[in-house]
């Protein structure tokens, strides 16, 4: 399996500093991030939204694989991952990720869909990486 990468640059202190995030693919190239975009809702990216995008993508791809093994194909799937960062005793921690999936899958029953989505949640590599509570709301359209 290939190894890929992302990188970050930083200049300055924690509150007045500025950072830039890049990905090997070029999808992000010196995209700005910093304290204000992470904690104050200002423009720019932050690690939590990148983790959310990665988790949503990984989970959705894993579900596509699992559906195929069950002889099902999604007409459409959309996943949002809400990543919660909270102050804890020794600093900050990602305390939870909530996956919200809506999907249109012809031939799937609600029970089968929920079971397969649960397998994808548990089995996707990003879920395995994260040491936090992961919840799932799966809606079959």
mmCIF file of N, CA, C and O in Angstrom, residues 46-60 79-86 93-101 117-118 120-122 124-138:
data_model
loop_
_atom_site.group_PDB
_atom_site.id
_atom_site.type_symbol
_atom_site.label_atom_id
_atom_site.label_comp_id
_atom_site.label_asym_id
_atom_site.label_seq_id
_atom_site.Cartn_x
_atom_site.Cartn_y
_atom_site.Cartn_z
ATOM 1 N N UNK A 46 -8.498 24.042 9.956
ATOM 2 C CA UNK A 46 -7.998 23.598 11.256
ATOM 3 C C UNK A 46 -7.900 22.079 11.234
ATOM 4 O O UNK A 46 -8.520 21.420 10.395
ATOM 5 N N UNK A 47 -7.114 21.507 12.133
ATOM 6 C CA UNK A 47 -6.942 20.055 12.120
ATOM 7 C C UNK A 47 -8.246 19.279 12.255
ATOM 8 O O UNK A 47 -8.414 18.225 11.630
ATOM 9 N N UNK A 48 -9.186 19.786 13.051
ATOM 10 C CA UNK A 48 -10.428 19.036 13.281
ATOM 11 C C UNK A 48 -11.268 18.923 12.012
ATOM 12 O O UNK A 48 -11.854 17.867 11.751
ATOM 13 N N UNK A 49 -11.351 19.980 11.211
ATOM 14 C CA UNK A 49 -12.146 19.860 9.985
ATOM 15 C C UNK A 49 -11.468 18.929 8.992
ATOM 16 O O UNK A 49 -12.137 18.220 8.240
ATOM 17 N N UNK A 50 -10.143 18.904 8.996
ATOM 18 C CA UNK A 50 -9.433 17.980 8.116
ATOM 19 C C UNK A 50 -9.650 16.533 8.559
ATOM 20 O O UNK A 50 -9.849 15.645 7.724
ATOM 21 N N UNK A 51 -9.638 16.299 9.853
ATOM 22 C CA UNK A 51 -9.936 14.963 10.377
ATOM 23 C C UNK A 51 -11.370 14.585 10.016
ATOM 24 O O UNK A 51 -11.648 13.451 9.618
ATOM 25 N N UNK A 52 -12.298 15.547 10.140
ATOM 26 C CA UNK A 52 -13.689 15.280 9.773
ATOM 27 C C UNK A 52 -13.833 14.888 8.314
ATOM 28 O O UNK A 52 -14.525 13.922 7.979
ATOM 29 N N UNK A 53 -13.184 15.623 7.434
ATOM 30 C CA UNK A 53 -13.248 15.306 6.001
ATOM 31 C C UNK A 53 -12.633 13.934 5.730
ATOM 32 O O UNK A 53 -13.188 13.131 4.970
ATOM 33 N N UNK A 54 -11.488 13.666 6.362
ATOM 34 C CA UNK A 54 -10.832 12.374 6.169
ATOM 35 C C UNK A 54 -11.707 11.231 6.686
ATOM 36 O O UNK A 54 -11.831 10.186 6.040
ATOM 37 N N UNK A 55 -12.318 11.435 7.850
ATOM 38 C CA UNK A 55 -13.148 10.376 8.432
ATOM 39 C C UNK A 55 -14.392 10.137 7.573
ATOM 40 O O UNK A 55 -14.758 8.983 7.294
ATOM 41 N N UNK A 56 -15.040 11.215 7.139
ATOM 42 C CA UNK A 56 -16.224 11.072 6.292
ATOM 43 C C UNK A 56 -15.879 10.338 4.996
ATOM 44 O O UNK A 56 -16.609 9.440 4.562
ATOM 45 N N UNK A 57 -14.761 10.701 4.384
ATOM 46 C CA UNK A 57 -14.350 10.067 3.132
ATOM 47 C C UNK A 57 -14.024 8.596 3.343
ATOM 48 O O UNK A 57 -14.448 7.727 2.564
ATOM 49 N N UNK A 58 -13.265 8.298 4.384
ATOM 50 C CA UNK A 58 -12.853 6.922 4.664
ATOM 51 C C UNK A 58 -14.063 6.038 4.970
ATOM 52 O O UNK A 58 -14.201 4.944 4.412
ATOM 53 N N UNK A 59 -14.934 6.511 5.832
ATOM 54 C CA UNK A 59 -16.131 5.765 6.199
ATOM 55 C C UNK A 59 -16.996 5.488 4.977
ATOM 56 O O UNK A 59 -17.476 4.366 4.773
ATOM 57 N N UNK A 60 -17.196 6.497 4.134
ATOM 58 C CA UNK A 60 -18.065 6.354 2.969
ATOM 59 C C UNK A 60 -17.475 5.365 1.970
ATOM 60 O O UNK A 60 -18.194 4.541 1.395
ATOM 61 N N UNK A 79 -21.864 11.850 3.637
ATOM 62 C CA UNK A 79 -21.519 11.727 5.051
ATOM 63 C C UNK A 79 -20.917 13.026 5.551
ATOM 64 O O UNK A 79 -20.049 13.604 4.894
ATOM 65 N N UNK A 80 -21.364 13.462 6.712
ATOM 66 C CA UNK A 80 -20.779 14.595 7.418
ATOM 67 C C UNK A 80 -20.205 14.060 8.713
ATOM 68 O O UNK A 80 -20.843 13.244 9.382
ATOM 69 N N UNK A 81 -18.994 14.507 9.061
ATOM 70 C CA UNK A 81 -18.375 14.095 10.322
ATOM 71 C C UNK A 81 -18.171 15.334 11.180
ATOM 72 O O UNK A 81 -17.395 16.219 10.827
ATOM 73 N N UNK A 82 -18.900 15.404 12.285
ATOM 74 C CA UNK A 82 -18.742 16.494 13.248
ATOM 75 C C UNK A 82 -17.702 16.075 14.277
ATOM 76 O O UNK A 82 -17.913 15.109 15.018
ATOM 77 N N UNK A 83 -16.596 16.801 14.312
ATOM 78 C CA UNK A 83 -15.482 16.499 15.201
ATOM 79 C C UNK A 83 -15.505 17.511 16.344
ATOM 80 O O UNK A 83 -15.457 18.713 16.111
ATOM 81 N N UNK A 84 -15.590 17.016 17.582
ATOM 82 C CA UNK A 84 -15.674 17.883 18.755
ATOM 83 C C UNK A 84 -14.324 17.958 19.461
ATOM 84 O O UNK A 84 -13.781 16.935 19.877
ATOM 85 N N UNK A 85 -13.817 19.176 19.598
ATOM 86 C CA UNK A 85 -12.591 19.460 20.330
ATOM 87 C C UNK A 85 -12.996 20.151 21.621
ATOM 88 O O UNK A 85 -13.753 21.122 21.587
ATOM 89 N N UNK A 86 -12.519 19.633 22.753
ATOM 90 C CA UNK A 86 -12.892 20.208 24.038
ATOM 91 C C UNK A 86 -11.668 20.363 24.935
ATOM 92 O O UNK A 86 -10.696 19.629 24.809
ATOM 93 N N UNK A 93 -8.599 17.898 23.738
ATOM 94 C CA UNK A 93 -8.733 16.560 23.166
ATOM 95 C C UNK A 93 -9.926 16.534 22.226
ATOM 96 O O UNK A 93 -10.914 17.239 22.438
ATOM 97 N N UNK A 94 -9.815 15.711 21.200
ATOM 98 C CA UNK A 94 -10.980 15.405 20.369
ATOM 99 C C UNK A 94 -11.771 14.382 21.168
ATOM 100 O O UNK A 94 -11.297 13.271 21.417
ATOM 101 N N UNK A 95 -12.952 14.788 21.616
ATOM 102 C CA UNK A 95 -13.737 13.950 22.519
ATOM 103 C C UNK A 95 -14.793 13.108 21.812
ATOM 104 O O UNK A 95 -15.314 12.165 22.401
ATOM 105 N N UNK A 96 -15.101 13.453 20.570
ATOM 106 C CA UNK A 96 -16.077 12.643 19.840
ATOM 107 C C UNK A 96 -16.087 13.008 18.366
ATOM 108 O O UNK A 96 -15.674 14.096 17.974
ATOM 109 N N UNK A 97 -16.580 12.054 17.587
ATOM 110 C CA UNK A 97 -16.878 12.275 16.170
ATOM 111 C C UNK A 97 -18.264 11.703 15.942
ATOM 112 O O UNK A 97 -18.554 10.567 16.324
ATOM 113 N N UNK A 98 -19.126 12.506 15.323
ATOM 114 C CA UNK A 98 -20.462 12.029 14.986
ATOM 115 C C UNK A 98 -20.571 11.985 13.463
ATOM 116 O O UNK A 98 -20.442 13.006 12.789
ATOM 117 N N UNK A 99 -20.787 10.789 12.934
ATOM 118 C CA UNK A 99 -20.979 10.599 11.502
ATOM 119 C C UNK A 99 -22.465 10.653 11.189
ATOM 120 O O UNK A 99 -23.263 9.952 11.821
ATOM 121 N N UNK A 100 -22.834 11.482 10.235
ATOM 122 C CA UNK A 100 -24.228 11.572 9.781
ATOM 123 C C UNK A 100 -24.244 11.192 8.300
ATOM 124 O O UNK A 100 -23.694 11.906 7.463
ATOM 125 N N UNK A 101 -24.856 10.074 8.020
ATOM 126 C CA UNK A 101 -24.894 9.513 6.669
ATOM 127 C C UNK A 101 -26.318 9.525 6.136
ATOM 128 O O UNK A 101 -27.253 9.133 6.836
ATOM 129 N N UNK A 117 -23.637 -0.177 7.630
ATOM 130 C CA UNK A 117 -23.056 1.121 8.001
ATOM 131 C C UNK A 117 -22.290 1.009 9.319
ATOM 132 O O UNK A 117 -21.211 1.601 9.475
ATOM 133 N N UNK A 118 -22.815 0.231 10.251
ATOM 134 C CA UNK A 118 -22.123 0.007 11.518
ATOM 135 C C UNK A 118 -20.792 -0.702 11.316
ATOM 136 O O UNK A 118 -19.791 -0.379 11.968
ATOM 137 N N UNK A 120 -18.958 -0.495 8.615
ATOM 138 C CA UNK A 120 -18.056 0.488 8.012
ATOM 139 C C UNK A 120 -17.523 1.457 9.051
ATOM 140 O O UNK A 120 -16.339 1.808 9.048
ATOM 141 N N UNK A 121 -18.368 1.866 9.979
ATOM 142 C CA UNK A 121 -17.932 2.776 11.056
ATOM 143 C C UNK A 121 -16.822 2.131 11.869
ATOM 144 O O UNK A 121 -15.815 2.764 12.176
ATOM 145 N N UNK A 122 -16.992 0.880 12.223
ATOM 146 C CA UNK A 122 -16.002 0.182 13.046
ATOM 147 C C UNK A 122 -14.748 -0.176 12.258
ATOM 148 O O UNK A 122 -13.650 -0.198 12.817
ATOM 149 N N UNK A 124 -13.445 1.200 9.180
ATOM 150 C CA UNK A 124 -12.662 2.102 8.331
ATOM 151 C C UNK A 124 -11.364 2.487 9.045
ATOM 152 O O UNK A 124 -11.336 2.640 10.264
ATOM 153 N N UNK A 125 -10.260 2.614 8.310
ATOM 154 C CA UNK A 125 -8.969 2.902 8.927
ATOM 155 C C UNK A 125 -8.934 4.171 9.787
ATOM 156 O O UNK A 125 -8.258 4.191 10.810
ATOM 157 N N UNK A 126 -9.674 5.203 9.413
ATOM 158 C CA UNK A 126 -9.661 6.427 10.223
ATOM 159 C C UNK A 126 -10.391 6.189 11.547
ATOM 160 O O UNK A 126 -9.937 6.647 12.594
ATOM 161 N N UNK A 127 -11.477 5.435 11.530
ATOM 162 C CA UNK A 127 -12.148 5.084 12.794
ATOM 163 C C UNK A 127 -11.194 4.338 13.704
ATOM 164 O O UNK A 127 -11.149 4.578 14.913
ATOM 165 N N UNK A 128 -10.425 3.425 13.131
ATOM 166 C CA UNK A 128 -9.472 2.644 13.917
ATOM 167 C C UNK A 128 -8.364 3.528 14.489
ATOM 168 O O UNK A 128 -7.833 3.236 15.555
ATOM 169 N N UNK A 129 -8.027 4.583 13.782
ATOM 170 C CA UNK A 129 -6.973 5.500 14.221
ATOM 171 C C UNK A 129 -7.402 6.362 15.399
ATOM 172 O O UNK A 129 -6.622 6.605 16.316
ATOM 173 N N UNK A 130 -8.648 6.802 15.380
ATOM 174 C CA UNK A 130 -9.115 7.759 16.370
ATOM 175 C C UNK A 130 -9.408 7.095 17.706
ATOM 176 O O UNK A 130 -10.125 6.099 17.774
ATOM 177 N N UNK A 131 -8.872 7.662 18.762
ATOM 178 C CA UNK A 131 -9.093 7.162 20.114
ATOM 179 C C UNK A 131 -10.155 8.040 20.776
ATOM 180 O O UNK A 131 -9.865 8.820 21.667
ATOM 181 N N UNK A 132 -11.378 7.932 20.274
ATOM 182 C CA UNK A 132 -12.469 8.761 20.773
ATOM 183 C C UNK A 132 -13.804 8.065 20.537
ATOM 184 O O UNK A 132 -13.875 7.053 19.834
ATOM 185 N N UNK A 133 -14.852 8.602 21.109
ATOM 186 C CA UNK A 133 -16.214 8.088 20.918
ATOM 187 C C UNK A 133 -16.667 8.438 19.503
ATOM 188 O O UNK A 133 -16.595 9.599 19.081
ATOM 189 N N UNK A 134 -17.137 7.429 18.754
ATOM 190 C CA UNK A 134 -17.637 7.635 17.403
ATOM 191 C C UNK A 134 -19.089 7.168 17.370
ATOM 192 O O UNK A 134 -19.380 6.016 17.699
ATOM 193 N N UNK A 135 -19.979 8.089 16.971
ATOM 194 C CA UNK A 135 -21.387 7.737 16.841
ATOM 195 C C UNK A 135 -21.805 7.859 15.385
ATOM 196 O O UNK A 135 -21.125 8.504 14.583
ATOM 197 N N UNK A 136 -22.928 7.245 15.048
ATOM 198 C CA UNK A 136 -23.403 7.220 13.668
ATOM 199 C C UNK A 136 -24.912 7.373 13.633
ATOM 200 O O UNK A 136 -25.629 6.674 14.355
ATOM 201 N N UNK A 137 -25.376 8.275 12.786
ATOM 202 C CA UNK A 137 -26.794 8.364 12.433
ATOM 203 C C UNK A 137 -26.875 8.077 10.946
ATOM 204 O O UNK A 137 -26.309 8.818 10.134
ATOM 205 N N UNK A 138 -27.527 6.981 10.572
ATOM 206 C CA UNK A 138 -27.590 6.548 9.187
ATOM 207 C C UNK A 138 -29.038 6.607 8.711
ATOM 208 O O UNK A 138 -29.914 5.977 9.308
#
